[in-house]
PDB file of C-alpha atoms and ligand atoms in Angstrom:
ATOM      1  CA  MET A   9     -58.961 128.874  32.865  1.00 64.00           C
ATOM      2  CA  SER A  10     -61.147 131.889  32.054  1.00 82.00           C
ATOM      3  CA  ARG A  11     -63.606 134.118  33.059  1.00 85.00           C
ATOM      4  CA  SER A  12     -66.159 134.575  29.296  1.00 91.00           C
ATOM      5  CA  THR A  13     -67.147 132.454  26.654  1.00 91.00           C
ATOM      6  CA  LEU A  14     -64.420 133.285  23.420  1.00 91.00           C
ATOM      7  CA  ALA A  15     -66.750 134.812  20.400  1.00 90.00           C
ATOM      8  CA  ILE A  16     -66.432 132.440  17.257  1.00 91.00           C
ATOM      9  CA  THR A  17     -64.536 133.989  14.355  1.00 94.00           C
ATOM     10  CA  ASP A  18     -64.791 132.226  11.374  1.00 95.00           C
ATOM     11  CA  LEU A  19     -61.550 132.290  10.944  1.00 97.00           C
ATOM     12  CA  LEU A  20     -61.399 129.928  14.356  1.00 96.00           C
ATOM     13  CA  GLU A  21     -64.915 128.273  13.219  1.00 96.00           C
ATOM     14  CA  ASP A  22     -62.482 126.714  10.139  1.00 96.00           C
ATOM     15  CA  TYR A  23     -60.011 126.252  12.854  1.00 97.00           C
ATOM     16  CA  LEU A  24     -61.945 123.966  14.679  1.00 95.00           C
ATOM     17  CA  ARG A  25     -63.613 122.294  11.855  1.00 95.00           C
ATOM     18  CA  SER A  26     -60.627 121.183   9.584  1.00 95.00           C
ATOM     19  CA  ASN A  27     -58.291 120.480  13.164  1.00 97.00           C
ATOM     20  CA  THR A  28     -61.114 118.528  15.194  1.00 96.00           C
ATOM     21  CA  LEU A  29     -64.026 117.463  13.316  1.00 96.00           C
ATOM     22  CA  ARG A  30     -64.234 114.199  13.419  1.00 94.00           C
ATOM     23  CA  GLU A  31     -67.065 113.693  10.738  1.00 97.00           C
ATOM     24  CA  SER A  32     -67.752 110.396   8.950  1.00 97.00           C
ATOM     25  CA  PRO A  33     -67.609 110.529   4.593  1.00 98.00           C
ATOM     26  CA  ILE A  34     -71.043 110.709   4.629  1.00 98.00           C
ATOM     27  CA  LEU A  35     -71.667 113.191   7.159  1.00 98.00           C
ATOM     28  CA  ALA A  36     -69.493 115.106   4.921  1.00 98.00           C
ATOM     29  CA  GLU A  37     -71.275 114.223   2.075  1.00 98.00           C
ATOM     30  CA  LEU A  38     -74.388 114.519   2.975  1.00 98.00           C
ATOM     31  CA  ARG A  39     -73.131 118.378   4.747  1.00 97.00           C
ATOM     32  CA  ALA A  40     -71.741 119.339   0.966  1.00 97.00           C
ATOM     33  CA  GLU A  41     -75.124 118.444  -1.070  1.00 97.00           C
ATOM     34  CA  THR A  42     -77.421 120.497   1.852  1.00 98.00           C
ATOM     35  CA  ALA A  43     -75.049 123.185   1.300  1.00 97.00           C
ATOM     36  CA  SER A  44     -76.192 124.089  -2.004  1.00 97.00           C
ATOM     37  CA  HIS A  45     -80.032 123.934  -0.401  1.00 96.00           C
ATOM     38  CA  ARG A  46     -81.802 127.100  -0.043  1.00 96.00           C
ATOM     39  CA  LEU A  47     -82.437 126.344   3.284  1.00 97.00           C
ATOM     40  CA  ALA A  48     -78.860 124.989   3.966  1.00 96.00           C
ATOM     41  CA  LYS A  49     -78.563 127.363   7.205  1.00 95.00           C
ATOM     42  CA  MET A  50     -81.137 125.126   8.781  1.00 96.00           C
ATOM     43  CA  GLN A  51     -78.565 122.212   8.720  1.00 97.00           C
ATOM     44  CA  LEU A  52     -76.804 121.871  12.676  1.00 97.00           C
ATOM     45  CA  ALA A  53     -73.090 122.346  12.372  1.00 96.00           C
ATOM     46  CA  PRO A  54     -70.861 119.653  12.037  1.00 97.00           C
ATOM     47  CA  GLU A  55     -69.647 120.723  15.314  1.00 97.00           C
ATOM     48  CA  GLN A  56     -73.341 120.384  16.754  1.00 98.00           C
ATOM     49  CA  GLY A  57     -72.757 116.781  15.608  1.00 98.00           C
ATOM     50  CA  ALA A  58     -69.712 116.057  17.615  1.00 98.00           C
ATOM     51  CA  LEU A  59     -71.055 117.825  20.639  1.00 98.00           C
ATOM     52  CA  LEU A  60     -74.496 114.764  20.062  1.00 98.00           C
ATOM     53  CA  THR A  61     -72.244 112.637  19.013  1.00 98.00           C
ATOM     54  CA  LEU A  62     -70.007 112.509  22.084  1.00 98.00           C
ATOM     55  CA  LEU A  63     -73.181 113.019  24.978  1.00 98.00           C
ATOM     56  CA  LEU A  64     -75.320 110.089  22.299  1.00 98.00           C
ATOM     57  CA  ARG A  65     -72.220 107.712  23.371  1.00 98.00           C
ATOM     58  CA  LEU A  66     -71.201 109.270  26.867  1.00 98.00           C
ATOM     59  CA  ILE A  67     -74.972 108.218  28.159  1.00 98.00           C
ATOM     60  CA  GLY A  68     -75.164 105.158  26.438  1.00 98.00           C
ATOM     61  CA  ALA A  69     -78.097 105.851  24.233  1.00 98.00           C
ATOM     62  CA  ARG A  70     -79.450 103.377  22.010  1.00 98.00           C
ATOM     63  CA  ARG A  71     -83.838 105.251  21.892  1.00 98.00           C
ATOM     64  CA  TYR A  72     -83.082 108.806  19.899  1.00 99.00           C
ATOM     65  CA  LEU A  73     -85.870 111.331  19.787  1.00 99.00           C
ATOM     66  CA  GLU A  74     -85.746 113.674  17.030  1.00 99.00           C
ATOM     67  CA  VAL A  75     -88.378 117.265  15.781  1.00 99.00           C
ATOM     68  CA  GLY A  76     -87.228 118.068  13.007  1.00 98.00           C
ATOM     69  CA  VAL A  77     -84.791 116.295  10.269  1.00 98.00           C
ATOM     70  CA  PHE A  78     -84.972 118.487   7.442  1.00 98.00           C
ATOM     71  CA  THR A  79     -82.030 116.642   5.315  1.00 98.00           C
ATOM     72  CA  GLY A  80     -80.881 114.491   7.992  1.00 98.00           C
ATOM     73  CA  TYR A  81     -77.907 115.213   9.760  1.00 98.00           C
ATOM     74  CA  SER A  82     -78.498 114.424  13.116  1.00 98.00           C
ATOM     75  CA  SER A  83     -80.911 112.044  12.805  1.00 98.00           C
ATOM     76  CA  LEU A  84     -77.712 110.540  10.875  1.00 98.00           C
ATOM     77  CA  THR A  85     -75.284 111.103  12.803  1.00 98.00           C
ATOM     78  CA  ALA A  86     -77.652 109.435  15.770  1.00 98.00           C
ATOM     79  CA  ALA A  87     -78.148 106.736  14.013  1.00 98.00           C
ATOM     80  CA  LEU A  88     -73.610 106.362  13.966  1.00 98.00           C
ATOM     81  CA  ALA A  89     -73.561 107.278  16.901  1.00 98.00           C
ATOM     82  CA  MET A  90     -75.376 104.671  18.698  1.00 98.00           C
ATOM     83  CA  GLY A  91     -74.788 101.808  16.788  1.00 98.00           C
ATOM     84  CA  GLU A  92     -76.649  98.550  15.164  1.00 98.00           C
ATOM     85  CA  GLY A  93     -79.400  97.920  17.096  1.00 98.00           C
ATOM     86  CA  SER A  94     -80.280 101.084  18.014  1.00 98.00           C
ATOM     87  CA  GLN A  95     -83.248 102.935  17.448  1.00 98.00           C
ATOM     88  CA  VAL A  96     -83.854 106.416  15.771  1.00 99.00           C
ATOM     89  CA  VAL A  97     -87.510 108.012  15.553  1.00 99.00           C
ATOM     90  CA  ALA A  98     -86.980 111.209  13.456  1.00 98.00           C
ATOM     91  CA  CYS A  99     -90.288 113.503  12.786  1.00 99.00           C
ATOM     92  CA  ASP A 100     -90.887 115.490  10.205  1.00 98.00           C
ATOM     93  CA  ALA A 101     -93.553 117.631   8.794  1.00 98.00           C
ATOM     94  CA  SER A 102     -91.727 117.703   4.569  1.00 98.00           C
ATOM     95  CA  GLU A 103     -91.601 115.203   2.357  1.00 98.00           C
ATOM     96  CA  GLU A 104     -89.279 116.701  -0.002  1.00 97.00           C
ATOM     97  CA  PHE A 105     -86.720 117.565   2.864  1.00 98.00           C
ATOM     98  CA  THR A 106     -87.711 113.962   4.167  1.00 98.00           C
ATOM     99  CA  ARG A 107     -86.443 112.479   1.146  1.00 98.00           C
ATOM    100  CA  ILE A 108     -83.319 113.854   1.475  1.00 98.00           C
ATOM    101  CA  ALA A 109     -82.607 112.530   4.493  1.00 98.00           C
ATOM    102  CA  ARG A 110     -84.026 108.798   3.142  1.00 98.00           C
ATOM    103  CA  ALA A 111     -81.133 108.720   0.691  1.00 98.00           C
ATOM    104  CA  TYR A 112     -78.868 109.759   3.035  1.00 98.00           C
ATOM    105  CA  TRP A 113     -80.034 106.853   6.020  1.00 98.00           C
ATOM    106  CA  HIS A 114     -79.830 104.038   2.448  1.00 98.00           C
ATOM    107  CA  LYS A 115     -76.414 105.122   1.744  1.00 98.00           C
ATOM    108  CA  ALA A 116     -75.180 105.032   5.252  1.00 98.00           C
ATOM    109  CA  GLY A 117     -76.361 101.870   5.711  1.00 98.00           C
ATOM    110  CA  VAL A 118     -78.679 102.930   8.760  1.00 98.00           C
ATOM    111  CA  ASP A 119     -82.240 102.802   7.303  1.00 97.00           C
ATOM    112  CA  ASP A 120     -83.380  99.908   9.485  1.00 98.00           C
ATOM    113  CA  ARG A 121     -82.663 102.137  11.974  1.00 98.00           C
ATOM    114  CA  ILE A 122     -84.733 105.049  11.681  1.00 98.00           C
ATOM    115  CA  GLU A 123     -88.523 105.349  11.830  1.00 98.00           C
ATOM    116  CA  LEU A 124     -89.690 108.297   9.487  1.00 98.00           C
ATOM    117  CA  ARG A 125     -92.907 109.973  11.321  1.00 98.00           C
ATOM    118  CA  LEU A 126     -93.986 112.398   8.412  1.00 98.00           C
ATOM    119  CA  GLN A 127     -96.772 115.014   9.404  1.00 98.00           C
ATOM    120  CA  ASP A 128     -97.177 117.756  12.127  1.00 98.00           C
ATOM    121  CA  ALA A 129     -94.174 116.709  15.099  1.00 98.00           C
ATOM    122  CA  LEU A 130     -96.527 117.171  17.571  1.00 98.00           C
ATOM    123  CA  LYS A 131     -98.821 114.655  16.087  1.00 98.00           C
ATOM    124  CA  SER A 132     -95.934 112.773  16.198  1.00 98.00           C
ATOM    125  CA  LEU A 133     -95.008 113.595  19.972  1.00 98.00           C
ATOM    126  CA  ASP A 134     -98.563 112.453  21.253  1.00 98.00           C
ATOM    127  CA  ALA A 135     -99.091 109.375  19.223  1.00 98.00           C
ATOM    128  CA  LEU A 136     -96.080 108.218  20.154  1.00 98.00           C
ATOM    129  CA  LEU A 137     -97.067 108.810  23.950  1.00 98.00           C
ATOM    130  CA  ALA A 138    -100.751 107.015  23.265  1.00 98.00           C
ATOM    131  CA  GLU A 139     -98.602 104.183  22.092  1.00 98.00           C
ATOM    132  CA  GLY A 140     -97.338 104.231  25.689  1.00 98.00           C
ATOM    133  CA  LEU A 141     -94.120 105.223  24.978  1.00 98.00           C
ATOM    134  CA  ALA A 142     -93.302 107.460  27.411  1.00 98.00           C
ATOM    135  CA  GLY A 143     -89.974 106.856  29.928  1.00 98.00           C
ATOM    136  CA  THR A 144     -88.136 105.233  26.634  1.00 98.00           C
ATOM    137  CA  PHE A 145     -86.205 107.964  24.507  1.00 99.00           C
ATOM    138  CA  ASP A 146     -82.748 108.387  26.221  1.00 99.00           C
ATOM    139  CA  CYS A 147     -82.963 111.139  24.323  1.00 99.00           C
ATOM    140  CA  LEU A 148     -84.588 113.881  22.321  1.00 99.00           C
ATOM    141  CA  PHE A 149     -83.347 116.156  19.945  1.00 98.00           C
ATOM    142  CA  ILE A 150     -85.854 119.880  19.192  1.00 98.00           C
ATOM    143  CA  ASP A 151     -84.893 121.693  15.816  1.00 98.00           C
ATOM    144  CA  ALA A 152     -87.817 122.604  14.690  1.00 98.00           C
ATOM    145  CA  ASP A 153     -90.699 125.289  14.349  1.00 98.00           C
ATOM    146  CA  LYS A 154     -89.983 127.276  17.665  1.00 98.00           C
ATOM    147  CA  PRO A 155     -93.425 128.452  17.958  1.00 98.00           C
ATOM    148  CA  ALA A 156     -93.491 125.180  18.528  1.00 98.00           C
ATOM    149  CA  TYR A 157     -90.965 124.274  22.054  1.00 98.00           C
ATOM    150  CA  PRO A 158     -92.721 124.462  23.840  1.00 98.00           C
ATOM    151  CA  ALA A 159     -94.877 122.245  23.715  1.00 98.00           C
ATOM    152  CA  TYR A 160     -92.350 120.151  22.014  1.00 98.00           C
ATOM    153  CA  TYR A 161     -90.961 119.962  25.414  1.00 98.00           C
ATOM    154  CA  GLU A 162     -93.782 119.296  27.594  1.00 98.00           C
ATOM    155  CA  ARG A 163     -93.566 115.966  25.603  1.00 98.00           C
ATOM    156  CA  GLY A 164     -90.680 115.330  25.238  1.00 98.00           C
ATOM    157  CA  LEU A 165     -89.931 115.401  28.596  1.00 98.00           C
ATOM    158  CA  GLN A 166     -92.897 112.615  29.537  1.00 98.00           C
ATOM    159  CA  LEU A 167     -91.485 110.274  26.477  1.00 98.00           C
ATOM    160  CA  VAL A 168     -87.680 110.606  27.268  1.00 98.00           C
ATOM    161  CA  ARG A 169     -86.727 108.474  30.288  1.00 98.00           C
ATOM    162  CA  GLN A 170     -85.649 109.481  34.069  1.00 98.00           C
ATOM    163  CA  GLY A 171     -81.917 110.352  33.731  1.00 98.00           C
ATOM    164  CA  GLY A 172     -82.121 110.724  30.037  1.00 98.00           C
ATOM    165  CA  LEU A 173     -81.178 114.177  27.565  1.00 98.00           C
ATOM    166  CA  ILE A 174     -83.079 116.585  25.998  1.00 98.00           C
ATOM    167  CA  VAL A 175     -81.619 118.570  23.518  1.00 98.00           C
ATOM    168  CA  LEU A 176     -82.701 122.119  21.908  1.00 98.00           C
ATOM    169  CA  ASP A 177     -81.336 123.906  19.292  1.00 98.00           C
ATOM    170  CA  ASN A 178     -80.959 128.209  18.235  1.00 98.00           C
ATOM    171  CA  MET A 179     -81.593 129.254  21.821  1.00 98.00           C
ATOM    172  CA  LEU A 180     -79.809 132.241  20.979  1.00 97.00           C
ATOM    173  CA  LEU A 181     -81.635 132.161  17.558  1.00 97.00           C
ATOM    174  CA  GLY A 182     -78.770 133.819  15.642  1.00 94.00           C
ATOM    175  CA  GLY A 183     -78.348 136.532  19.226  1.00 95.00           C
ATOM    176  CA  ARG A 184     -82.318 137.821  18.746  1.00 95.00           C
ATOM    177  CA  VAL A 185     -82.146 136.079  22.013  1.00 96.00           C
ATOM    178  CA  VAL A 186     -80.569 139.531  24.136  1.00 95.00           C
ATOM    179  CA  SER A 187     -82.717 142.323  22.928  1.00 89.00           C
ATOM    180  CA  PRO A 188     -86.432 142.711  22.700  1.00 90.00           C
ATOM    181  CA  GLU A 189     -87.893 144.198  18.973  1.00 92.00           C
ATOM    182  CA  PRO A 190     -91.399 145.700  17.909  1.00 92.00           C
ATOM    183  CA  GLY A 191     -92.998 142.866  15.373  1.00 93.00           C
ATOM    184  CA  GLU A 192     -89.685 140.534  16.307  1.00 94.00           C
ATOM    185  CA  PRO A 193     -90.897 137.258  15.136  1.00 94.00           C
ATOM    186  CA  ALA A 194     -93.852 135.220  17.340  1.00 95.00           C
ATOM    187  CA  GLY A 195     -90.808 132.279  17.725  1.00 97.00           C
ATOM    188  CA  VAL A 196     -87.850 134.787  18.963  1.00 97.00           C
ATOM    189  CA  ARG A 197     -90.756 135.820  21.890  1.00 97.00           C
ATOM    190  CA  VAL A 198     -91.582 131.994  22.425  1.00 98.00           C
ATOM    191  CA  VAL A 199     -87.527 131.326  22.781  1.00 98.00           C
ATOM    192  CA  ARG A 200     -86.869 133.657  24.914  1.00 98.00           C
ATOM    193  CA  GLN A 201     -89.459 133.148  28.117  1.00 98.00           C
ATOM    194  CA  LEU A 202     -88.142 129.510  26.870  1.00 98.00           C
ATOM    195  CA  ASN A 203     -84.997 129.594  28.348  1.00 98.00           C
ATOM    196  CA  ARG A 204     -85.805 131.825  31.724  1.00 98.00           C
ATOM    197  CA  ASN A 205     -88.500 128.638  31.929  1.00 98.00           C
ATOM    198  CA  LEU A 206     -86.106 126.283  31.812  1.00 98.00           C
ATOM    199  CA  ARG A 207     -83.729 127.471  33.919  1.00 98.00           C
ATOM    200  CA  ASP A 208     -86.398 127.443  36.625  1.00 98.00           C
ATOM    201  CA  ASP A 209     -87.406 124.426  36.171  1.00 98.00           C
ATOM    202  CA  GLU A 210     -86.561 121.842  38.603  1.00 98.00           C
ATOM    203  CA  ARG A 211     -88.116 118.947  36.454  1.00 98.00           C
ATOM    204  CA  VAL A 212     -84.161 119.503  34.604  1.00 98.00           C
ATOM    205  CA  GLU A 213     -80.750 120.313  35.025  1.00 98.00           C
ATOM    206  CA  CYS A 214     -80.454 122.717  32.667  1.00 98.00           C
ATOM    207  CA  CYS A 215     -76.800 123.797  30.493  1.00 98.00           C
ATOM    208  CA  LEU A 216     -76.688 126.269  27.512  1.00 98.00           C
ATOM    209  CA  LEU A 217     -73.948 126.079  25.474  1.00 97.00           C
ATOM    210  CA  PRO A 218     -73.341 128.738  23.237  1.00 95.00           C
ATOM    211  CA  VAL A 219     -72.076 125.429  20.407  1.00 95.00           C
ATOM    212  CA  GLY A 220     -73.439 126.451  16.486  1.00 95.00           C
ATOM    213  CA  ASP A 221     -76.779 129.015  17.538  1.00 96.00           C
ATOM    214  CA  GLY A 222     -76.915 127.978  20.711  1.00 97.00           C
ATOM    215  CA  LEU A 223     -77.898 124.123  22.124  1.00 98.00           C
ATOM    216  CA  THR A 224     -79.374 123.182  25.557  1.00 98.00           C
ATOM    217  CA  LEU A 225     -78.603 120.699  27.848  1.00 98.00           C
ATOM    218  CA  LEU A 226     -81.197 119.621  29.725  1.00 98.00           C
ATOM    219  CA  VAL A 227     -80.732 116.091  31.892  1.00 98.00           C
ATOM    220  CA  LYS A 228     -84.743 114.739  33.403  1.00 98.00           C
ATOM    221  CA  ARG A 229     -84.332 114.042  36.757  1.00 98.00           C
TER     222      ARG A 229
HETATM  223  C1  SAM B   1     -83.355 122.929  11.929  1.00 59.75           C
HETATM  224  S1  SAM B   1     -84.592 121.814  10.372  1.00 59.75           S
HETATM  225  C2  SAM B   1     -83.900 120.504  10.980  1.00 59.75           C
HETATM  226  C3  SAM B   1     -82.290 119.865  10.812  1.00 59.75           C
HETATM  227  C4  SAM B   1     -81.789 119.256  10.938  1.00 59.75           C
HETATM  228  N1  SAM B   1     -82.135 118.986  12.500  1.00 59.75           N
HETATM  229  C5  SAM B   1     -80.757 118.770  10.668  1.00 59.75           C
HETATM  230  O1  SAM B   1     -80.000 118.569  11.636  1.00 59.75           O
HETATM  231  O2  SAM B   1     -80.081 119.177   9.253  1.00 59.75           O
HETATM  232  C6  SAM B   1     -86.283 122.372  11.206  1.00 59.75           C
HETATM  233  C7  SAM B   1     -86.891 121.391  10.612  1.00 59.75           C
HETATM  234  O3  SAM B   1     -88.623 120.813  11.453  1.00 59.75           O
HETATM  235  C8  SAM B   1     -89.905 120.885   9.781  1.00 59.75           C
HETATM  236  N2  SAM B   1     -90.559 121.501  11.222  1.00 59.75           N
HETATM  237  C9  SAM B   1     -91.221 122.744  11.060  1.00 59.75           C
HETATM  238  N3  SAM B   1     -91.900 122.759  11.468  1.00 59.75           N
HETATM  239  C10 SAM B   1     -92.867 121.875  11.683  1.00 59.75           C
HETATM  240  C11 SAM B   1     -94.080 120.404  11.829  1.00 59.75           C
HETATM  241  N4  SAM B   1     -95.068 121.959  12.602  1.00 59.75           N
HETATM  242  N5  SAM B   1     -94.182 119.393  12.798  1.00 59.75           N
HETATM  243  C12 SAM B   1     -92.827 118.567  11.355  1.00 59.75           C
HETATM  244  N6  SAM B   1     -91.441 118.995  11.459  1.00 59.75           N
HETATM  245  C13 SAM B   1     -91.458 120.320  11.712  1.00 59.75           C
HETATM  246  C14 SAM B   1     -88.906 121.456   8.840  1.00 59.75           C
HETATM  247  O4  SAM B   1     -89.032 120.516   8.165  1.00 59.75           O
HETATM  248  C15 SAM B   1     -87.588 121.557   8.851  1.00 59.75           C
HETATM  249  O5  SAM B   1     -86.897 119.942   8.530  1.00 59.75           O
END
């Protein structure tokens, strides 16, 4: 038992990654390739991927929706975790980043499980609602531009089934949520306010885990 959360040092993180992770070779390869990308720090942490895998299996997820694909680590994690016959709808606006994702989906043999929607994610979520897909997803993962998080969340809440899971990444924003600073990016204020709103949102159960940059888990009531 413990009364507080352990601060993770680099040494502990190395220990955790090399002694507890069961990352598949294809995910390890994608992580290694992305490490040399100029925006490598945008990639999901592998321990977050392990948690996502466990959660998707726990709820028996078959349909997963993602906002923010980058080079494909989280979408590939989901497709592998859910297995054959499952469906991933992956939303991103970047042809450049998702070219790498598509190559890895193909290499992993899961490209038939993943539909990429390549445009502004708000448009994709609106289109999914217009297509009558409300209440049909088991899980939504939000990992994109912070100012739009509340809009992604409101649309996503409609798209996820009752009892389904919503996961939001970067909810601690490298610690910047703690102390407001003059001139801070709009996204910081948005995430700070969203944390408070989610705590009080009766439509969901809510828990923020200090894994990676802060992962909020919501279950739709
Ligand atoms: C943090 S990265 C996603 C990381 C990814 N989940 C992973 O596992 O590596 C954020 C992604 O959001 C995308 N993005 C940012 N703003 C967007 C928008 N308005 N619509 C769609 N995608 C957007 C970026 O192109 C980028 O690929």
